[in-house]
XYZ file of C-alpha atoms in Angstrom:
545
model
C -2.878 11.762 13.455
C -1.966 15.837 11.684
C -5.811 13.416 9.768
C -2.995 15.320 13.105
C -0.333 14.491 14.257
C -0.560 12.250 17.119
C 0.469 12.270 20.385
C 2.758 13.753 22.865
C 3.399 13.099 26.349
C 5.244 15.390 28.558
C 6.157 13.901 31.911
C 2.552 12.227 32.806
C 1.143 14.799 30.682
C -0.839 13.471 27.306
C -1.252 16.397 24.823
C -2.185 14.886 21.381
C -1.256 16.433 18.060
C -2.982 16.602 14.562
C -2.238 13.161 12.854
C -5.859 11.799 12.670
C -6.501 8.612 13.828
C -7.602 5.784 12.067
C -11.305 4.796 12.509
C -11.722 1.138 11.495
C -11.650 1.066 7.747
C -14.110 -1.066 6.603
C -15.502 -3.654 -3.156
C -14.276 -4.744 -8.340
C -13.519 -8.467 -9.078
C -9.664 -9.430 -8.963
C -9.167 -8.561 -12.705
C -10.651 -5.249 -12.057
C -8.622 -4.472 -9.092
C -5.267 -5.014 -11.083
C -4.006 -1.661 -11.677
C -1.606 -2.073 -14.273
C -1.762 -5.833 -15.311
C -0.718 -8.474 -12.736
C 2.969 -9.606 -11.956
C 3.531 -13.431 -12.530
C 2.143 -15.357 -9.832
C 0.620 -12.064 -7.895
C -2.698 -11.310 -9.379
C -4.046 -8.579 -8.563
C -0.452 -6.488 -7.167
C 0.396 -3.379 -8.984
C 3.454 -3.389 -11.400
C 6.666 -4.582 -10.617
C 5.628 -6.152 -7.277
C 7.386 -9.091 -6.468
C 7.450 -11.615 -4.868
C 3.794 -10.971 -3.856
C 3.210 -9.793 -0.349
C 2.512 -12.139 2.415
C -1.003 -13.831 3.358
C -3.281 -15.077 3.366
C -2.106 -16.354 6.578
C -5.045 -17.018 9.352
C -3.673 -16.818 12.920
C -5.607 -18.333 15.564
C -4.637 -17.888 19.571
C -2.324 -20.651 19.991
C -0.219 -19.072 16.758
C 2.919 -16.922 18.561
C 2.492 -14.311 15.988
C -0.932 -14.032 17.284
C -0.338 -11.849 20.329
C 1.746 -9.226 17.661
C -1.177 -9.145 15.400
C -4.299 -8.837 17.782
C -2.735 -6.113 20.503
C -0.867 -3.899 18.175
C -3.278 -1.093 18.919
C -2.817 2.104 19.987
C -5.130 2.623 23.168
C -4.392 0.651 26.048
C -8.069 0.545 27.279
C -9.321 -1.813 24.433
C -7.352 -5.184 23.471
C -9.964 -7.361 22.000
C -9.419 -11.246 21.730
C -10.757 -12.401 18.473
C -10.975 -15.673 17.366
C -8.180 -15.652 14.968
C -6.721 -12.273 12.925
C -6.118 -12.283 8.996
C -2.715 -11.372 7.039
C -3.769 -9.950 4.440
C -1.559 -9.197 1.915
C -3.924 -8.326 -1.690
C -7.575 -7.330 -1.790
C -8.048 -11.082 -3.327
C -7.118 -12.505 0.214
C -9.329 -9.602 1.737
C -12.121 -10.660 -0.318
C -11.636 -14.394 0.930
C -11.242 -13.265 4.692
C -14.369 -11.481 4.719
C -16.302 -14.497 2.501
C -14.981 -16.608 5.101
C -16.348 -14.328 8.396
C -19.537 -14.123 6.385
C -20.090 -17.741 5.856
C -19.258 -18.782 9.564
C -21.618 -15.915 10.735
C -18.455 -14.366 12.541
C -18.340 -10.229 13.940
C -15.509 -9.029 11.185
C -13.734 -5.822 11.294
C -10.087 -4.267 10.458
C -7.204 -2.860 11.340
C -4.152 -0.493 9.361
C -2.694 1.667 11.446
C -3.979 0.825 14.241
C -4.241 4.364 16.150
C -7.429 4.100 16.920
C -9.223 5.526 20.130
C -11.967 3.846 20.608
C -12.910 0.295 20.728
C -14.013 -0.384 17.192
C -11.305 -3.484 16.909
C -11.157 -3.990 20.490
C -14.782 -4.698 20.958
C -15.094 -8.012 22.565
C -17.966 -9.373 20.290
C -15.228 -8.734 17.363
C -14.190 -12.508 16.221
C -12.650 -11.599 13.389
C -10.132 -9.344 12.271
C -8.733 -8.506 9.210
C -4.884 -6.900 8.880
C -4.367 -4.836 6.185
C -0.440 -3.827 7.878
C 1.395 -5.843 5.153
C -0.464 -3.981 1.866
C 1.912 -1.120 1.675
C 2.304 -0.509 -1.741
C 2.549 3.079 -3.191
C 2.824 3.659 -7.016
C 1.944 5.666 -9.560
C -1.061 3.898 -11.776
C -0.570 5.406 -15.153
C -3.990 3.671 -16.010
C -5.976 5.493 -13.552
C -3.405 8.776 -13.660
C -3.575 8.978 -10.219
C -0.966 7.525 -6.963
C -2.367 4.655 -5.660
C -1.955 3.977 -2.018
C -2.451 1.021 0.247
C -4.544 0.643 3.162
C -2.125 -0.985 5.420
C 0.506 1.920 3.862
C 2.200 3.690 6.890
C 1.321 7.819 5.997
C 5.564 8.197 6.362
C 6.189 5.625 3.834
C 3.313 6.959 1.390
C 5.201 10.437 1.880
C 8.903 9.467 1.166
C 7.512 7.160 -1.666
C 5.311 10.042 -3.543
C 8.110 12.812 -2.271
C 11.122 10.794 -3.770
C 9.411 9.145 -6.513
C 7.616 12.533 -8.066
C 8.594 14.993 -5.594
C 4.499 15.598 -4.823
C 2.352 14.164 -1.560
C -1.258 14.363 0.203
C -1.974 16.842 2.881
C -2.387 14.008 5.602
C -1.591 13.632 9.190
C 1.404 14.694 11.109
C 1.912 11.054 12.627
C 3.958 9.085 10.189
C 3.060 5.831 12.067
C -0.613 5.886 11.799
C -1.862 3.694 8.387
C -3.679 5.152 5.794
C -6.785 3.122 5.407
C -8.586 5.045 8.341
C -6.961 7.975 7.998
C -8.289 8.726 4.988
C -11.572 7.404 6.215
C -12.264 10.233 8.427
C -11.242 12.773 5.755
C -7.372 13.448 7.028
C -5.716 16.811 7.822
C -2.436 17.430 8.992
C 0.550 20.361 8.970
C -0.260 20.869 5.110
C -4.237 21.411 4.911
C -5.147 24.893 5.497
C -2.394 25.536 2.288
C -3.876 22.249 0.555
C -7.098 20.979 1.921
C -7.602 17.956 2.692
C -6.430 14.525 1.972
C -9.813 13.430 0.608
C -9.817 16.500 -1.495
C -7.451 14.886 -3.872
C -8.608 11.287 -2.979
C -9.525 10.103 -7.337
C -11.111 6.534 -6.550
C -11.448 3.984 -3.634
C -10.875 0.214 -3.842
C -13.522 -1.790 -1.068
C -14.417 -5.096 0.117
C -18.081 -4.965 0.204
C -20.765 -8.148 0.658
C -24.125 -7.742 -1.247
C -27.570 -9.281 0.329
C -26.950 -12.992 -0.930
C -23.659 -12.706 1.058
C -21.388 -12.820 -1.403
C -18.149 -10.741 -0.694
C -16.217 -8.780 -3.975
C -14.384 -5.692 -4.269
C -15.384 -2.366 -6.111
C -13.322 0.592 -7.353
C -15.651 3.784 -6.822
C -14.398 7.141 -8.624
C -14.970 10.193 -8.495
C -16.155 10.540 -12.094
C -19.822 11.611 -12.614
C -20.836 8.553 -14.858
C -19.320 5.934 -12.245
C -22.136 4.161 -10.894
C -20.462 3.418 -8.068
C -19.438 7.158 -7.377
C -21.636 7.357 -4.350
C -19.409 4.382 -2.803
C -16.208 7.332 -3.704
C -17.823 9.934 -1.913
C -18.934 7.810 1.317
C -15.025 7.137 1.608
C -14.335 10.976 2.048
C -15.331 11.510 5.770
C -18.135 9.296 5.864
C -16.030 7.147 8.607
C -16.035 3.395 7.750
C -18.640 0.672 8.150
C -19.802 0.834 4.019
C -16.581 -2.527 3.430
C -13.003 -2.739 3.635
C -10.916 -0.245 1.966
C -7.933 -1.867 0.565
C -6.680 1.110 -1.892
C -7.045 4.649 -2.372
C -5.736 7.007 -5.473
C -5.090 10.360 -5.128
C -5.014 12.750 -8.028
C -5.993 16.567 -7.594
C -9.243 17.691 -9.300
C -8.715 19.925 -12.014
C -4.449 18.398 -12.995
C -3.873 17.716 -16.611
C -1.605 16.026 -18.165
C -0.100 11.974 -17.931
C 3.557 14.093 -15.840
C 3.064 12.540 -12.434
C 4.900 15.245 -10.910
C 1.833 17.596 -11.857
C -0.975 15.408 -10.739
C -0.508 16.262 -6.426
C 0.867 19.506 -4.549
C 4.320 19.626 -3.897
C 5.070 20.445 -0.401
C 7.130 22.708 0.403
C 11.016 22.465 0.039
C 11.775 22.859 3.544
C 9.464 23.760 6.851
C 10.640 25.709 10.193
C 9.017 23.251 12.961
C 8.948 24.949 16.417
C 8.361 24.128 20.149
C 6.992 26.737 22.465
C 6.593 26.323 26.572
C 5.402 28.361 28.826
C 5.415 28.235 32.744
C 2.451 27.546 34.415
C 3.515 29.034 37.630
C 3.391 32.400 35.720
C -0.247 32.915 34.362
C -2.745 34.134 36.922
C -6.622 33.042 35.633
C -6.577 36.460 33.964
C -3.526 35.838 32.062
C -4.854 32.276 31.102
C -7.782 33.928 29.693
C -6.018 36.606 27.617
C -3.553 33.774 26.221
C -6.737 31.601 24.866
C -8.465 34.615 23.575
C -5.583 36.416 21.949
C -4.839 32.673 20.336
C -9.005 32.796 18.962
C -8.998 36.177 17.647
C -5.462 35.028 15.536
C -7.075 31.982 14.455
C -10.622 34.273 13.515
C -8.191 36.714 11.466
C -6.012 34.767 9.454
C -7.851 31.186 8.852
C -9.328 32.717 4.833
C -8.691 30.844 2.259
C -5.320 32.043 0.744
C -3.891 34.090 3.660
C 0.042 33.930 4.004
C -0.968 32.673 7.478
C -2.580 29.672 6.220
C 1.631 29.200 5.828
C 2.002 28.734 9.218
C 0.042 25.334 11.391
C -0.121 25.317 14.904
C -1.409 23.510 18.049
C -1.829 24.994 21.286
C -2.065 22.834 24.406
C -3.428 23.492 27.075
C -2.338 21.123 29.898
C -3.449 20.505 33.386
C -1.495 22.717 35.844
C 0.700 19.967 37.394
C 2.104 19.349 34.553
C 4.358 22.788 34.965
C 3.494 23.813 31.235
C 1.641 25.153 28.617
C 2.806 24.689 25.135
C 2.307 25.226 21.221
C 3.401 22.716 18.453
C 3.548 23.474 14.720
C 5.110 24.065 11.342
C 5.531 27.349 8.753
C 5.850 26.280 5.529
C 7.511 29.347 4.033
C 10.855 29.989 3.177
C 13.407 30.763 5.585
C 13.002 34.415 6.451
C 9.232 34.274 5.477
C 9.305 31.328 8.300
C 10.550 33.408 11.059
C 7.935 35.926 10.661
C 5.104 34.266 10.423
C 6.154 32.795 13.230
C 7.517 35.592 15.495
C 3.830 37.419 14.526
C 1.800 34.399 15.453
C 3.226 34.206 18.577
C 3.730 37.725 19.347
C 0.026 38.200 18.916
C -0.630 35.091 20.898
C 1.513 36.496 23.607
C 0.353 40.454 23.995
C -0.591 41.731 27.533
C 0.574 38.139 28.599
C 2.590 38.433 31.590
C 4.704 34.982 30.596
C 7.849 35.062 28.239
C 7.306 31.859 26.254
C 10.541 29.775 25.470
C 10.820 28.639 21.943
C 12.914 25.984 20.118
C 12.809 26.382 16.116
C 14.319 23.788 13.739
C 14.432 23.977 9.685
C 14.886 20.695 7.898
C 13.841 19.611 4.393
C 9.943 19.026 4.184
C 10.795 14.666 3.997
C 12.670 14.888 7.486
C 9.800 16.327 9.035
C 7.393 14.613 7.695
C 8.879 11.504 8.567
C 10.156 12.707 12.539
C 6.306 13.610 13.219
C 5.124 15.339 15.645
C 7.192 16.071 18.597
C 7.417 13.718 21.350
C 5.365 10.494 20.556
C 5.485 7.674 22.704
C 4.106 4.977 21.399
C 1.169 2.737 22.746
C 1.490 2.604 25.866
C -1.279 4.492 27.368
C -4.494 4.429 28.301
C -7.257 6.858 26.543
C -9.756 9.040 26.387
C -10.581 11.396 23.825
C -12.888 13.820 22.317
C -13.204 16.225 20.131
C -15.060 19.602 18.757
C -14.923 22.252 15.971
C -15.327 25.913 16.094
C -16.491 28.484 13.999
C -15.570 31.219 16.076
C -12.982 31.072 19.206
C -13.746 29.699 22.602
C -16.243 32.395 24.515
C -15.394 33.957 28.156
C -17.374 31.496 29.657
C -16.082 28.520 28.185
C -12.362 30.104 28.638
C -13.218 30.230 32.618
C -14.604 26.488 32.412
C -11.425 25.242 31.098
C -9.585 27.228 33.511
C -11.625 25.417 35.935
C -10.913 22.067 34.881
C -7.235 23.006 34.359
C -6.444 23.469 37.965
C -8.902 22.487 40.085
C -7.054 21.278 43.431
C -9.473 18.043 43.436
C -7.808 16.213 41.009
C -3.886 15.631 40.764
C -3.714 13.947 37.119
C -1.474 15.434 34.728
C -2.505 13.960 31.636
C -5.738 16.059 30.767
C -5.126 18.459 28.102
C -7.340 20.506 25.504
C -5.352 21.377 22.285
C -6.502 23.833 19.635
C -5.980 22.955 15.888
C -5.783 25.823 13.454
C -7.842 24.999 10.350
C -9.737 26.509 7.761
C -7.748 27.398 4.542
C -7.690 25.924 1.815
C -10.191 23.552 3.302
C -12.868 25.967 3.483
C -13.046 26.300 -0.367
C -15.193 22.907 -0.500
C -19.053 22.933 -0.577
C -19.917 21.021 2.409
C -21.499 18.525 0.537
C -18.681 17.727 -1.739
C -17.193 15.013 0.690
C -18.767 13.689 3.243
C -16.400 15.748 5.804
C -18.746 18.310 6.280
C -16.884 20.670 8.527
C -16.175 23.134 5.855
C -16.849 26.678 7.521
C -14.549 25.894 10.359
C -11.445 27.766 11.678
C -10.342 25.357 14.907
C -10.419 22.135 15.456
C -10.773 21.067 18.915
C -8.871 18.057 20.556
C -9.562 16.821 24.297
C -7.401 14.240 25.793
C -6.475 12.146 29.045
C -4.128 9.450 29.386
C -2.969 7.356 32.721
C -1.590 4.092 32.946
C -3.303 2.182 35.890
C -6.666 0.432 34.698
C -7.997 0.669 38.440
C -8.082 4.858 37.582
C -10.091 4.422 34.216
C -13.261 6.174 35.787
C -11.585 8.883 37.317
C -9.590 9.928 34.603
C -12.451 9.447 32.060
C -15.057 11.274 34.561
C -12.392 14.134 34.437
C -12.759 14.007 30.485
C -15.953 13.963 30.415
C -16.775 16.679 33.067
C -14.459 19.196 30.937
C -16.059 18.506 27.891
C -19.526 18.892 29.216
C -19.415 22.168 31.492
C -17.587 23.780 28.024
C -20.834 23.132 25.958
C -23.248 23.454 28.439
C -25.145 26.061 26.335
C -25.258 23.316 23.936
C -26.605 19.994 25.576
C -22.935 19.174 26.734
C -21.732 18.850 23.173
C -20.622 20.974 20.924
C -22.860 23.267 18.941
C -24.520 21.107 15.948
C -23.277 24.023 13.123
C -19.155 23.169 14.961
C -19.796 19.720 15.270
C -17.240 17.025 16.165
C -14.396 15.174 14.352
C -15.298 11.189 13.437
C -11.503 10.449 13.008
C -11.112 11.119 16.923
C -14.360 9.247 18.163
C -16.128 9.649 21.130
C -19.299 6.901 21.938
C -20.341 9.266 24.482
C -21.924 11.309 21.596
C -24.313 7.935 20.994
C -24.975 8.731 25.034
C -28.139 10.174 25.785
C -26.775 10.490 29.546
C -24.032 12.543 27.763
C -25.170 14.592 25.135
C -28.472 16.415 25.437
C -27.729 18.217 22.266
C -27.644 17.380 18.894
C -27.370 13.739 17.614
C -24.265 12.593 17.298
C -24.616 11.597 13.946
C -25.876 15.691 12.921
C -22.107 16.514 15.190
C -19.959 14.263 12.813
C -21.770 14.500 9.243
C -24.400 17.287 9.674
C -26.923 16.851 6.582
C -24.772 14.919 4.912
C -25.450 11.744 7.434
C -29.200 10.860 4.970
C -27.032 10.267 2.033
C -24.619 7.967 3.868
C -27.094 6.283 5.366
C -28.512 5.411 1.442
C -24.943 4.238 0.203
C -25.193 2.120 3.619
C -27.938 0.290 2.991
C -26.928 -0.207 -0.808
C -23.436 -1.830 -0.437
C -23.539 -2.953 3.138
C -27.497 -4.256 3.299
C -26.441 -7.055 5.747
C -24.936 -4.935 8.259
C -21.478 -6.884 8.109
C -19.079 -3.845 8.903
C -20.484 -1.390 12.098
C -18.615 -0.205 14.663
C -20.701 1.704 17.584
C -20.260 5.652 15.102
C -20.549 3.640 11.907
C -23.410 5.147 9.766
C -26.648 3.201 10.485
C -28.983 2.633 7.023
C -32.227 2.870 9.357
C -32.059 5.054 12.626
């Protein structure tokens, strides 16, 4: 995810950064979907593509590539066992996939990345599923005058393709592993979106798989153009979270460039970036000094989160990790010239750190904007956990009472996990300047974005660990039904199906936490290009509540 970075374990410890997962991503004729005229033999590929990409290749249990294809995701808690899983390597063998699911009467769904958290692909009534890894083309579409992406496209290969092609990119996640199809999905943030916004802020048109009422599967490119009719279809794809088709390509042009110079039609990041690594010792903070650590980190975050501060410069992530783990620590990136860097940095912390008796260790490291896009966040260790997460946004920081509750949860003596950790997200920016009902990512008068995690390893400790979780999470909104405040709301790219709980969340519907009064509108683009229902997933947007 940096849609965050991703994920970090310290010595048992899971602390997640701001990549933005991939929900499960989920149609324009052949002809139409060929960018730039086909290559010989590959209809449908952009220019200059060949040979054509592999698939359609339909692996069934007893194929050896099948165990490579089907477990490849991310949380350890959900490995479905479909029926068979789909290479697909062009929308065209998409488009037959899905005809095929449809005509057997088969659950379908999809996978790109494959980071994501809950069990959307892992679902055990899933038969079907469709792999989007080997569409990973990225090119500029001089039709369109916009940088096409595919789904199945990595976010570190979509950077060093746009960054060394045109010198430009898309303010996405920090976690160069996770794929862009659901990324995007859930609207995608990362180091680069309080200075940029976010990715869907730039995203020019959408290429899907849908299936009409008679059945029939076929692809549609949705713009963002007012006269497109299928412009509704465009906006659903910018936070509205999957379940309208298949997304098999995005373009990406900033609203408002001019001009056919590809090098003017997407931000250029920065030349280089000062990433940094802060710890400090648990054993020093008293619950006084915990409390005047989170609160000096709110008021920062309430002061410099406008739109077109210096500090929107500087991204950072404070985690706050269970006691045992011996730490507390702060992740991030300034992207400011060196000099510029430092400061913003040494003020950020220093204002973090006042009247805080703990000196914080720090390790700093410049390197051109590619190198750390492409190293990620710090730490990641691959799939080899087992999750739960959760997630919030805030308007304003964390109050006293909530400060004391996570204190609470932080070191209470009756539970011995490391893994549990809470990390705070600055945001705001640059993504604030959007009407809320612009995109479907609502969340447009935030300043934090909240991210709660626990990870273990042992299946037999799944309750306890996820009863830990979900204690935290409720005791902090308590005021609120046990979920966050319906004007905060929650992030759909790190999904929760305890917000679809009524024995979990007393508050506002989960649907009014993710899309606030946007949800009516998706739920009218649902019922028009998905009336049968093919593509859900348990936070998918339902066309009839």
């Amino acid at each position: 995810m940096a849609e965050k970075s991703r994920r970090n374990v310290l010595r048992g410890g899971l602390a997640v950064t701001a990549a933005g997962l991939a929900v499960p991503i989920t149609g324009a004729s052949p002809a139409e979907a060929t960018p730039g005229g086909a290559t010989p033999g590959g209809a449908g590929l952009p220019p200059g593509v060949w040979p054509p990409p592999p698939g359609p290749a339909k692996v069934g249990r007893d194929d050896p590539r099948y165990a490579s294809l089907a477990y490849r995701g991310y949380n350890r808690r959900f490995v479905g066992k479909p029926e068979h899983v789909w290479v697909a390597g062009t929308t065209e063998h998409v488009v037959r996939a899905v005809q095929d699911a449809v005509d057997t009467g088969r659950r379908v769904t999809v996978r790109s990345g494959g980071h994501g958290f809950e069990d959307f692909v892992g679902d055990p009534s899933v038969q079907v599923v469709i792999d989007t890894s080997a569409m990973t083309a990225v090119y500029y579409d001089p039709r369109r005058r916009a940088f096409a992406v595919e789904a199945g496209s990595s976010l570190g290969e979509a950077y060093r393709r746009l960054y060394l092609g045109w010198g430009v990119t898309v303010p996405a996640g920090w976690c160069p592993t996770v794929g862009a199809g659901g990324h995007v999905l859930g609207g995608g943030f990362g180091p680069l979106s309080r200075m940029m916004g976010l990715a869907v802020d730039h995203l020019y048109a959408v290429e899907v798989v849908v299936v009409d009422g008679r059945g029939r599967a076929r692809s549609v490119i949705a713009t963002r153009e007012r006269t497109d009719p299928n412009r509704d279809l465009w906006w659903a794809h910018t936070g509205g979270g999957g379940g309208f088709g298949i997304v098999t390509r995005y373009w990406f042009r900033t609203p408002g460039a001019r001009g056919d110079d590809p090098s003017r039609l997407l931000p250029a990041p920065p030349p280089s970036v000062l990433s940094f690594t802060i710890t400090w010792d648990w054993r020093d903070f008293t619950q006084d000094a915990f409390a005047r650590l989170v609160r000096n980190h709110g008021r920062w975050v309430e002061r410099n989160s406008s739109p077109g501060s210096a500090a929107t410069k500087l991204y950072s992530e404070i985690q706050l990790n269970r006691r045992p783990i011996g730490q507390l620590g702060m992740i991030g990136q300034v992207a400011a010239a060196s000099g510029a860097a430092e400061r913003l940095l040494d003020e950020h912390l220093a204002a973090i750190n006042e009247g805080v008796p703990a000196t914080p260790s720090r390790q700093v490291r410049t390197q051109p904007w590619l190198a750390a896009a492409l190293a990620g966040s710090p730490g990641d260790p691959g799939p080899v956990y087992r999750l739960k997460v959760k997630s919030g946004y805030l308007r304003r920081r964390l109050t006293d009472r909530q400060i004391d509750v996570l204190h609470h949860h932080l070191t209470r003596p009756d539970y011995d996990h490391p893994g549990g950790s809470l990390s705070l997200y600055t945001f705001g920016g640059q993504v604030n300047t959007v009407a809320a009902d612009a995109t479907a990512a609502p969340h447009r008068d935030t300043i934090m974005k909240l991210f709660f995690a626990n990870g273990w390893e042992d299946p037999k400790d799944d309750a306890k660990h996820i009863a830990w979780l979900r204690e935290l999470y409720r005791d902090l909104f308590a005021d609120t039904g046990g979920v966050p405040a319906p004007g905060d709301g929650a992030f759909i790219n790190y999904p929760d199906n305890d917000l679809a709980d009524p024995s979990w969340n007393r508050g506002a519907p989960w649907h009014t936490l993710y899309f606030r009064d946007n949800y009516p509108r998706l739920q009218r683009i649902k019922a028009k290009y998905d009336p049968r229902n093919v593509f859900h997933h348990a936070l998918s947007v339902r066309a009839e509540d």
